């Protein structure tokens, strides 16, 4: 049956399909058939729960291969072994990916064959989530999805629609042909995860690298007592500096006026104005990574030497001059670090503005966050970010600023290791 009437778009590709325990498991039978029609070799692993929905025999019939389900089977271990099983594949696909299997994978649990393979693999994993709408929208699931994302996993779906349980919303597993398309797209890319040498460096994922971070607001003097500034506590930028230092980097933090103490393990340069910040940043180069988290004032004025007196000639008019764009200057400069990261704080059209900023400033990544009223980002303890690169947008859940910083640093380490900007 394999190959009849179909372009062999997956010829010689090896897919390891992990079937989780959900009603959508029956659709995975069709998925196997479609993959084989396109030339792929499909090995199937079932969780115990999956076998409650579809019998292993059904998968044996469509895959024309033995189905694996037992972590401790001595015979399987002799034939292939669970490590080999996970490494032989070009791609691992989890369909249906239940909330439970993703939760276990996100935590690194390995209490059955499926999750052991997910931990042991050296290849990317494509998840096709399938669950009840509330389970999908639950912050715990979203957190897990986002962790898996950060670990390099890919996702297809879920779709919005009617559920087997009678509810409506996102949670339906993608249709087999949609999953096939996602697999085809995935297999056009490099599906290998970083080599162990890279992972071993994880405790010090930025060891040997110089990271420059800007943080806080800048103050643009109007006269000796007044200034123009942005709302920024510096909490996010400082947390990033701390996370980078913890990851082993040499960190230079160029900070505007903030009420925070200098973070440990970083060289801190204190400045007030945007122009001073630019001078300070340029003096720190060369660097491997530049992260512009400061809320730099876009304009300054030529400050008065003495305090402007009230009522002398009515309200003074301020003639604003544009400040240098530090991010753009560094990003487009001759000593451009390998990875340049900007922030976008917006109150509307967040993603579009971030994408424009990415292109205009020439950086590799924009961390976009919504700072409209009520979000409590300015000065608050948490932040909800969207990572915008030239290849797409990654939505992160609301995180403590420290956690966001850790995660961002881990991501940057991954990008640097991969040797490519996104
Ligand atoms: O243009 P906008 O201020 O919205 O861009 C925000 C990003 O650019 C942030 O990363 C900020 O640190 C950086 N920036 C800068 N110098 C400026 C203005 C913004 O480095 N003058």
Short mmCIF file of C-alpha atoms and ligand atoms in Angstrom, two decimals:
data_model
loop_
_atom_site.label_atom_id
_atom_site.label_comp_id
_atom_site.label_asym_id
_atom_site.label_seq_id
_atom_site.Cartn_x
_atom_site.Cartn_y
_atom_site.Cartn_z
CA UNK A 1 0.00 0.00 0.00
CA UNK A 2 2.88 2.38 0.77
CA UNK A 3 3.44 4.95 -1.89
CA UNK A 4 0.44 4.29 -4.08
CA UNK A 5 -0.78 7.53 -5.68
CA UNK A 6 1.24 9.82 -3.42
CA UNK A 7 4.37 11.84 -3.89
CA UNK A 8 7.04 10.27 -1.71
CA UNK A 9 7.52 13.46 0.25
CA UNK A 10 8.68 11.51 3.28
CA UNK A 11 10.66 8.81 1.51
CA UNK A 12 13.16 7.13 3.85
CA UNK A 13 12.17 9.35 6.74
CA UNK A 14 11.79 7.65 10.09
CA UNK A 15 9.05 8.89 12.35
CA UNK A 16 8.56 7.69 15.89
CA UNK A 17 4.92 8.21 16.78
CA UNK A 18 3.97 8.32 20.43
CA UNK A 19 0.26 7.81 20.91
CA UNK A 20 -1.16 9.30 24.11
CA UNK A 21 -4.39 8.31 25.78
CA UNK A 22 -7.14 10.40 24.28
CA UNK A 23 -10.16 9.83 22.12
CA UNK A 24 -8.19 11.40 19.25
CA UNK A 25 -5.95 8.30 19.30
CA UNK A 26 -8.18 6.77 16.62
CA UNK A 27 -7.16 9.59 14.25
CA UNK A 28 -3.54 8.55 14.69
CA UNK A 29 -4.30 5.30 12.88
CA UNK A 30 -5.09 7.41 9.83
CA UNK A 31 -1.98 9.50 10.49
CA UNK A 32 0.19 6.37 10.30
CA UNK A 33 -1.47 5.38 7.06
CA UNK A 34 -0.92 8.84 5.53
CA UNK A 35 2.73 8.91 6.60
CA UNK A 36 3.40 5.50 5.13
CA UNK A 37 1.69 6.50 1.88
CA UNK A 38 4.29 9.25 1.64
CA UNK A 39 7.19 6.87 2.12
CA UNK A 40 7.87 7.28 5.84
CA UNK A 41 8.73 4.42 8.14
CA UNK A 42 6.60 4.76 11.26
CA UNK A 43 7.36 3.14 14.57
CA UNK A 44 4.56 3.39 17.11
CA UNK A 45 4.82 3.67 20.88
CA UNK A 46 1.64 3.63 22.93
CA UNK A 47 1.05 4.78 26.47
CA UNK A 48 -1.01 2.57 28.76
CA UNK A 49 -3.88 5.04 28.48
CA UNK A 50 -3.71 5.01 24.67
CA UNK A 51 -4.41 1.28 24.73
CA UNK A 52 -7.72 2.02 26.46
CA UNK A 53 -8.84 3.82 23.29
CA UNK A 54 -7.26 1.86 20.43
CA UNK A 55 -5.73 -1.59 20.50
CA UNK A 56 -2.04 -2.08 19.73
CA UNK A 57 -3.11 -4.57 17.08
CA UNK A 58 -4.80 -1.78 15.12
CA UNK A 59 -1.51 0.12 14.99
CA UNK A 60 0.44 -3.03 14.13
CA UNK A 61 -1.87 -3.43 11.15
CA UNK A 62 -1.46 0.10 9.78
CA UNK A 63 2.24 0.51 10.63
CA UNK A 64 3.14 -3.01 9.56
CA UNK A 65 5.58 -3.01 12.47
CA UNK A 66 5.62 -4.13 16.00
CA UNK A 67 4.17 -1.62 18.46
CA UNK A 68 6.18 -0.67 21.55
CA UNK A 69 4.67 -0.02 24.92
CA UNK A 70 6.78 -1.55 27.64
CA UNK A 71 9.77 0.20 29.14
CA UNK A 72 10.95 -2.96 30.83
CA UNK A 73 10.48 -5.48 28.06
CA UNK A 74 13.70 -7.48 27.95
CA UNK A 75 13.08 -8.61 24.38
CA UNK A 76 12.57 -5.08 23.03
CA UNK A 77 15.55 -3.94 25.01
CA UNK A 78 17.65 -6.59 23.33
CA UNK A 79 16.28 -5.86 19.86
CA UNK A 80 16.46 -2.09 19.84
CA UNK A 81 16.63 -0.65 23.35
CA UNK A 82 14.77 2.43 24.39
CA UNK A 83 17.68 4.77 23.78
CA UNK A 84 18.10 3.44 20.26
CA UNK A 85 14.37 3.63 19.63
CA UNK A 86 14.43 7.34 20.40
CA UNK A 87 17.60 8.02 18.40
CA UNK A 88 16.75 6.03 15.28
CA UNK A 89 14.00 8.44 14.37
CA UNK A 90 14.36 11.62 12.33
CA UNK A 91 11.49 13.14 14.26
CA UNK A 92 9.36 12.21 17.23
CA UNK A 93 5.67 12.99 16.95
CA UNK A 94 3.31 12.87 19.91
CA UNK A 95 -0.28 12.55 18.69
CA UNK A 96 -2.50 12.85 20.55
CA UNK A 97 -0.39 14.79 23.03
CA UNK A 98 -2.48 14.76 26.17
CA UNK A 99 -2.16 17.31 28.97
CA UNK A 100 -0.66 14.54 31.08
CA UNK A 101 2.03 13.47 28.65
CA UNK A 102 3.07 17.10 28.07
CA UNK A 103 3.12 17.75 31.82
CA UNK A 104 5.36 14.76 32.35
CA UNK A 105 7.64 15.70 29.46
CA UNK A 106 7.88 19.31 30.65
CA UNK A 107 8.99 18.09 34.07
CA UNK A 108 11.39 15.54 32.64
CA UNK A 109 9.54 12.61 34.22
CA UNK A 110 10.15 9.24 32.65
CA UNK A 111 7.86 6.72 34.22
CA UNK A 112 6.92 4.82 31.08
CA UNK A 113 8.39 4.07 27.68
CA UNK A 114 6.85 7.13 25.97
CA UNK A 115 8.23 9.70 28.41
CA UNK A 116 11.57 7.92 28.67
CA UNK A 117 11.93 8.23 24.90
CA UNK A 118 11.04 11.93 25.09
CA UNK A 119 13.83 12.45 27.61
CA UNK A 120 16.39 10.26 25.86
CA UNK A 121 15.91 11.57 22.36
CA UNK A 122 18.41 13.68 20.47
CA UNK A 123 15.76 14.83 17.99
CA UNK A 124 13.05 17.46 18.04
CA UNK A 125 9.59 16.52 19.18
CA UNK A 126 6.43 17.64 17.42
CA UNK A 127 3.40 17.68 19.70
CA UNK A 128 -0.19 17.54 18.41
CA UNK A 129 -2.11 18.46 21.56
CA UNK A 130 -5.59 17.06 22.13
CA UNK A 131 -7.66 17.67 25.21
CA UNK A 132 -10.70 19.33 26.67
CA UNK A 133 -10.81 23.10 26.14
CA UNK A 134 -10.47 23.92 29.83
CA UNK A 135 -7.56 21.56 30.21
CA UNK A 136 -5.84 23.23 27.24
CA UNK A 137 -6.49 26.74 28.55
CA UNK A 138 -5.46 25.89 32.10
CA UNK A 139 -2.38 27.91 33.08
CA UNK A 140 -0.62 24.69 34.10
CA UNK A 141 -0.94 23.27 30.58
CA UNK A 142 0.04 26.58 29.03
CA UNK A 143 3.07 26.68 31.30
CA UNK A 144 4.05 23.18 30.23
CA UNK A 145 3.58 23.99 26.55
CA UNK A 146 5.75 26.99 26.97
CA UNK A 147 8.44 25.00 28.78
CA UNK A 148 8.46 22.43 26.00
CA UNK A 149 8.65 25.26 23.45
CA UNK A 150 11.66 26.64 25.28
CA UNK A 151 13.24 23.18 25.19
CA UNK A 152 12.96 23.18 21.41
CA UNK A 153 9.69 21.32 20.85
CA UNK A 154 7.38 22.10 17.94
CA UNK A 155 3.59 22.14 17.99
CA UNK A 156 0.77 21.59 15.55
CA UNK A 157 -2.68 22.63 16.70
CA UNK A 158 -4.81 22.22 18.63
CA UNK A 159 -7.75 23.23 16.47
CA UNK A 160 -10.85 25.02 17.65
CA UNK A 161 -14.02 22.98 17.41
CA UNK A 162 -16.54 20.69 19.04
CA UNK A 163 -15.09 18.32 21.59
CA UNK A 164 -15.97 14.72 22.22
CA UNK A 165 -17.15 15.90 25.64
CA UNK A 166 -19.70 18.28 24.12
CA UNK A 167 -17.80 21.52 24.80
CA UNK A 168 -16.48 23.90 22.17
CA UNK A 169 -13.12 25.65 21.88
CA UNK A 170 -9.41 25.01 21.29
CA UNK A 171 -8.34 21.48 22.14
CA UNK A 172 -9.23 19.31 19.15
CA UNK A 173 -6.26 17.47 17.74
CA UNK A 174 -5.21 18.65 14.28
CA UNK A 175 -6.45 16.50 11.44
CA UNK A 176 -4.07 13.79 10.20
CA UNK A 177 -3.27 15.67 7.00
CA UNK A 178 -2.48 18.83 8.95
CA UNK A 179 -0.11 16.81 11.10
CA UNK A 180 1.45 15.29 7.99
CA UNK A 181 2.05 18.79 6.65
CA UNK A 182 3.65 19.86 9.94
CA UNK A 183 5.87 16.77 9.82
CA UNK A 184 6.90 17.54 6.24
CA UNK A 185 7.77 21.11 7.24
CA UNK A 186 9.65 19.92 10.33
CA UNK A 187 11.66 17.39 8.35
CA UNK A 188 12.85 20.07 5.95
CA UNK A 189 14.72 21.55 8.91
CA UNK A 190 17.50 20.22 11.07
CA UNK A 191 15.72 18.11 13.67
CA UNK A 192 18.77 17.38 15.80
CA UNK A 193 18.95 18.82 19.29
CA UNK A 194 22.24 20.37 20.46
CA UNK A 195 24.99 17.85 21.12
CA UNK A 196 25.70 16.78 24.72
CA UNK A 197 28.80 19.02 24.85
CA UNK A 198 26.46 21.99 24.48
CA UNK A 199 24.08 20.64 27.07
CA UNK A 200 26.86 19.90 29.51
CA UNK A 201 27.69 23.58 29.44
CA UNK A 202 24.17 24.30 30.61
CA UNK A 203 25.10 25.09 34.19
CA UNK A 204 27.27 27.74 32.63
CA UNK A 205 25.44 28.04 29.35
CA UNK A 206 27.00 31.45 28.68
CA UNK A 207 30.44 30.58 30.04
CA UNK A 208 33.15 32.59 28.35
CA UNK A 209 30.74 35.07 26.78
CA UNK A 210 30.45 38.79 27.39
CA UNK A 211 26.88 40.02 27.78
CA UNK A 212 25.95 43.70 27.89
CA UNK A 213 22.54 44.63 29.30
CA UNK A 214 20.89 48.05 29.50
CA UNK A 215 18.28 48.53 32.18
CA UNK A 216 16.08 51.13 33.84
CA UNK A 217 14.97 54.49 32.50
CA UNK A 218 17.12 57.36 31.34
CA UNK A 219 16.66 60.83 32.76
CA UNK A 220 16.84 63.76 30.37
CA UNK A 221 17.30 66.94 32.34
CA UNK A 222 15.03 69.93 31.73
CA UNK A 223 16.86 72.00 34.28
CA UNK A 224 18.90 71.12 37.36
CA UNK A 225 15.82 69.81 39.21
CA UNK A 226 13.48 68.43 36.57
CA UNK A 227 13.79 65.69 34.01
CA UNK A 228 11.94 63.71 31.32
CA UNK A 229 11.83 59.96 31.89
CA UNK A 230 10.00 56.75 31.10
CA UNK A 231 8.28 54.57 33.63
CA UNK A 232 10.74 51.79 34.29
CA UNK A 233 11.83 50.19 37.52
CA UNK A 234 14.73 48.29 35.94
CA UNK A 235 13.49 45.05 37.49
CA UNK A 236 13.36 43.13 34.22
CA UNK A 237 16.73 44.34 32.93
CA UNK A 238 18.44 43.72 36.24
CA UNK A 239 16.93 40.24 36.47
CA UNK A 240 18.32 39.48 33.01
CA UNK A 241 21.78 40.63 34.07
CA UNK A 242 21.58 38.35 37.13
CA UNK A 243 20.43 35.38 35.05
CA UNK A 244 23.21 35.90 32.50
CA UNK A 245 25.81 36.13 35.27
CA UNK A 246 24.43 32.94 36.80
CA UNK A 247 24.81 31.27 33.44
CA UNK A 248 28.50 32.04 33.60
CA UNK A 249 28.70 35.15 31.40
CA UNK A 250 30.78 38.19 32.11
CA UNK A 251 28.02 40.75 32.45
CA UNK A 252 28.21 44.49 32.07
CA UNK A 253 25.02 46.20 33.18
CA UNK A 254 24.53 49.75 32.03
CA UNK A 255 21.82 51.08 34.26
CA UNK A 256 19.82 54.27 34.35
CA UNK A 257 18.65 55.67 37.70
CA UNK A 258 16.78 52.92 39.58
CA UNK A 259 15.90 52.15 43.16
CA UNK A 260 17.46 48.68 42.95
CA UNK A 261 20.77 47.64 44.38
CA UNK A 262 23.53 46.57 42.01
CA UNK A 263 23.09 42.89 41.15
CA UNK A 264 25.81 40.55 42.36
CA UNK A 265 28.34 39.23 39.90
CA UNK A 266 27.88 42.04 37.36
CA UNK A 267 29.96 45.04 36.48
CA UNK A 268 27.53 47.94 36.79
CA UNK A 269 27.92 51.27 35.03
CA UNK A 270 25.54 53.96 36.25
CA UNK A 271 24.41 56.60 33.80
CA UNK A 272 21.60 59.12 33.66
CA UNK A 273 20.90 60.21 30.09
CA UNK A 274 20.47 58.34 26.82
CA UNK A 275 23.61 59.87 25.39
CA UNK A 276 25.59 58.73 28.41
CA UNK A 277 24.06 55.28 28.05
CA UNK A 278 25.20 55.09 24.42
CA UNK A 279 28.72 56.18 25.32
CA UNK A 280 28.86 53.64 28.14
CA UNK A 281 27.53 50.81 25.98
CA UNK A 282 29.95 51.54 23.17
CA UNK A 283 32.81 51.50 25.65
CA UNK A 284 31.82 47.98 26.76
CA UNK A 285 32.09 46.49 23.26
CA UNK A 286 33.06 44.01 21.95
CA UNK A 287 30.42 41.72 23.40
CA UNK A 288 28.78 38.48 22.36
CA UNK A 289 25.23 39.41 23.32
CA UNK A 290 23.61 42.83 23.71
CA UNK A 291 20.27 43.04 25.48
CA UNK A 292 18.62 46.47 25.39
CA UNK A 293 16.06 46.25 28.18
CA UNK A 294 16.26 49.92 29.17
CA UNK A 295 13.34 52.24 28.64
CA UNK A 296 15.38 54.94 26.98
CA UNK A 297 13.80 58.38 26.67
CA UNK A 298 13.21 59.03 23.00
CA UNK A 299 13.74 62.78 23.32
CA UNK A 300 15.82 65.20 25.29
CA UNK A 301 15.96 68.97 25.47
CA UNK A 302 18.83 71.35 25.78
CA UNK A 303 18.66 71.78 29.56
CA UNK A 304 18.50 75.20 31.21
CA UNK A 305 21.51 75.99 33.39
CA UNK A 306 19.35 77.31 36.22
CA UNK A 307 16.02 76.15 37.54
CA UNK A 308 13.23 77.48 35.33
CA UNK A 309 11.04 79.72 37.45
CA UNK A 310 7.29 79.34 37.50
CA UNK A 311 5.25 82.27 36.19
CA UNK A 312 8.16 84.17 34.64
CA UNK A 313 6.81 84.01 31.11
CA UNK A 314 3.99 81.48 31.36
CA UNK A 315 4.51 77.74 30.89
CA UNK A 316 7.83 77.06 29.18
CA UNK A 317 7.70 75.29 25.87
CA UNK A 318 10.13 72.43 25.60
CA UNK A 319 11.84 71.96 22.31
CA UNK A 320 12.53 68.26 22.02
CA UNK A 321 15.48 66.74 20.17
CA UNK A 322 15.59 63.04 19.29
CA UNK A 323 17.95 60.89 21.35
CA UNK A 324 20.31 58.41 19.70
CA UNK A 325 18.81 54.94 19.37
CA UNK A 326 21.24 52.78 21.30
CA UNK A 327 19.80 49.49 20.15
CA UNK A 328 19.83 50.48 16.48
CA UNK A 329 23.31 51.98 16.75
CA UNK A 330 24.80 48.83 18.29
CA UNK A 331 22.84 46.54 16.02
CA UNK A 332 23.94 48.32 12.87
CA UNK A 333 27.45 49.14 14.06
CA UNK A 334 30.75 47.62 13.05
CA UNK A 335 31.21 45.91 16.40
CA UNK A 336 27.79 44.30 16.39
CA UNK A 337 27.53 41.48 18.94
CA UNK A 338 26.51 38.07 17.62
CA UNK A 339 23.08 38.33 19.20
CA UNK A 340 21.23 41.61 19.65
CA UNK A 341 18.00 41.66 21.62
CA UNK A 342 15.57 44.55 21.97
CA UNK A 343 12.41 45.10 23.94
CA UNK A 344 9.14 46.57 22.77
CA UNK A 345 6.77 47.98 25.33
CA UNK A 346 3.54 48.79 23.53
CA UNK A 347 -0.03 49.63 24.38
CA UNK A 348 -1.57 48.55 21.06
CA UNK A 349 -0.78 46.36 18.04
CA UNK A 350 1.99 44.76 20.05
CA UNK A 351 3.22 42.15 17.61
CA UNK A 352 3.04 44.35 14.51
CA UNK A 353 5.02 47.09 16.25
CA UNK A 354 7.54 44.56 17.50
CA UNK A 355 8.02 43.14 14.00
CA UNK A 356 8.52 46.63 12.61
CA UNK A 357 11.02 47.36 15.34
CA UNK A 358 12.91 44.14 14.62
CA UNK A 359 13.30 45.16 10.99
CA UNK A 360 13.97 48.86 11.58
CA UNK A 361 16.58 48.37 14.27
CA UNK A 362 18.16 45.30 12.73
CA UNK A 363 18.19 43.19 15.87
CA UNK A 364 17.73 39.42 16.08
CA UNK A 365 14.99 39.20 18.64
CA UNK A 366 12.41 41.50 20.18
CA UNK A 367 10.86 40.71 23.53
CA UNK A 368 7.46 42.35 23.21
CA UNK A 369 5.28 43.17 26.15
CA UNK A 370 1.95 44.86 26.55
CA UNK A 371 2.28 47.74 28.99
CA UNK A 372 -1.25 49.14 28.67
CA UNK A 373 -3.05 50.15 31.83
CA UNK A 374 -3.92 47.29 34.12
CA UNK A 375 -1.12 44.99 32.94
CA UNK A 376 1.05 46.09 35.87
CA UNK A 377 4.25 45.47 33.92
CA UNK A 378 5.91 48.77 34.80
CA UNK A 379 7.25 48.36 38.29
CA UNK A 380 5.32 45.10 38.79
CA UNK A 381 6.71 41.67 39.59
CA UNK A 382 5.53 39.85 36.47
CA UNK A 383 5.68 40.18 32.74
CA UNK A 384 4.00 38.49 29.79
CA UNK A 385 6.27 38.37 26.80
CA UNK A 386 6.09 37.45 23.14
CA UNK A 387 9.36 36.57 21.46
CA UNK A 388 9.41 38.03 17.99
CA UNK A 389 12.05 36.87 15.54
CA UNK A 390 12.25 36.90 11.77
CA UNK A 391 10.96 33.35 11.77
CA UNK A 392 7.91 33.85 13.96
CA UNK A 393 6.35 34.72 17.26
CA UNK A 394 6.54 32.68 20.43
CA UNK A 395 4.00 33.51 23.14
CA UNK A 396 5.20 33.06 26.67
CA UNK A 397 2.86 32.89 29.64
CA UNK A 398 2.85 35.49 32.42
CA UNK A 399 6.00 34.86 34.43
CA UNK A 400 7.83 36.42 37.34
CA UNK A 401 10.40 38.79 35.89
CA UNK A 402 13.17 36.61 37.34
CA UNK A 403 11.73 33.51 35.66
CA UNK A 404 11.33 35.33 32.38
CA UNK A 405 14.95 36.40 32.64
CA UNK A 406 16.15 32.82 33.28
CA UNK A 407 14.16 31.59 30.37
CA UNK A 408 15.32 34.31 28.04
CA UNK A 409 18.93 33.62 28.94
CA UNK A 410 18.43 29.88 28.35
CA UNK A 411 16.94 30.70 24.97
CA UNK A 412 19.80 33.00 24.00
CA UNK A 413 22.29 30.35 25.07
CA UNK A 414 20.48 27.90 22.83
CA UNK A 415 20.64 30.32 19.88
CA UNK A 416 24.32 31.06 20.40
CA UNK A 417 25.03 27.33 20.66
CA UNK A 418 23.11 26.67 17.49
CA UNK A 419 25.54 29.12 15.94
CA UNK A 420 22.81 30.97 14.17
CA UNK A 421 20.62 33.91 14.81
CA UNK A 422 16.91 33.10 14.51
O1 LIG B 1 11.85 52.56 19.66
P1 LIG B 1 11.51 52.00 20.99
O2 LIG B 1 11.91 52.90 22.13
O3 LIG B 1 10.10 51.57 21.15
O4 LIG B 1 12.38 50.66 21.08
C1 LIG B 1 12.52 49.93 22.24
C2 LIG B 1 13.83 49.19 22.23
O5 LIG B 1 14.88 50.03 21.75
C3 LIG B 1 14.24 48.77 23.61
O6 LIG B 1 15.01 47.60 23.49
C4 LIG B 1 15.09 49.94 24.09
O7 LIG B 1 16.01 49.57 25.08
C5 LIG B 1 15.78 50.35 22.79
N1 LIG B 1 16.05 51.78 22.66
C6 LIG B 1 17.35 52.22 22.68
N2 LIG B 1 17.62 53.56 22.50
C7 LIG B 1 16.62 54.45 22.32
C8 LIG B 1 15.28 53.99 22.30
C9 LIG B 1 15.04 52.66 22.48
O8 LIG B 1 18.26 51.41 22.86
N3 LIG B 1 16.88 55.70 22.16
#
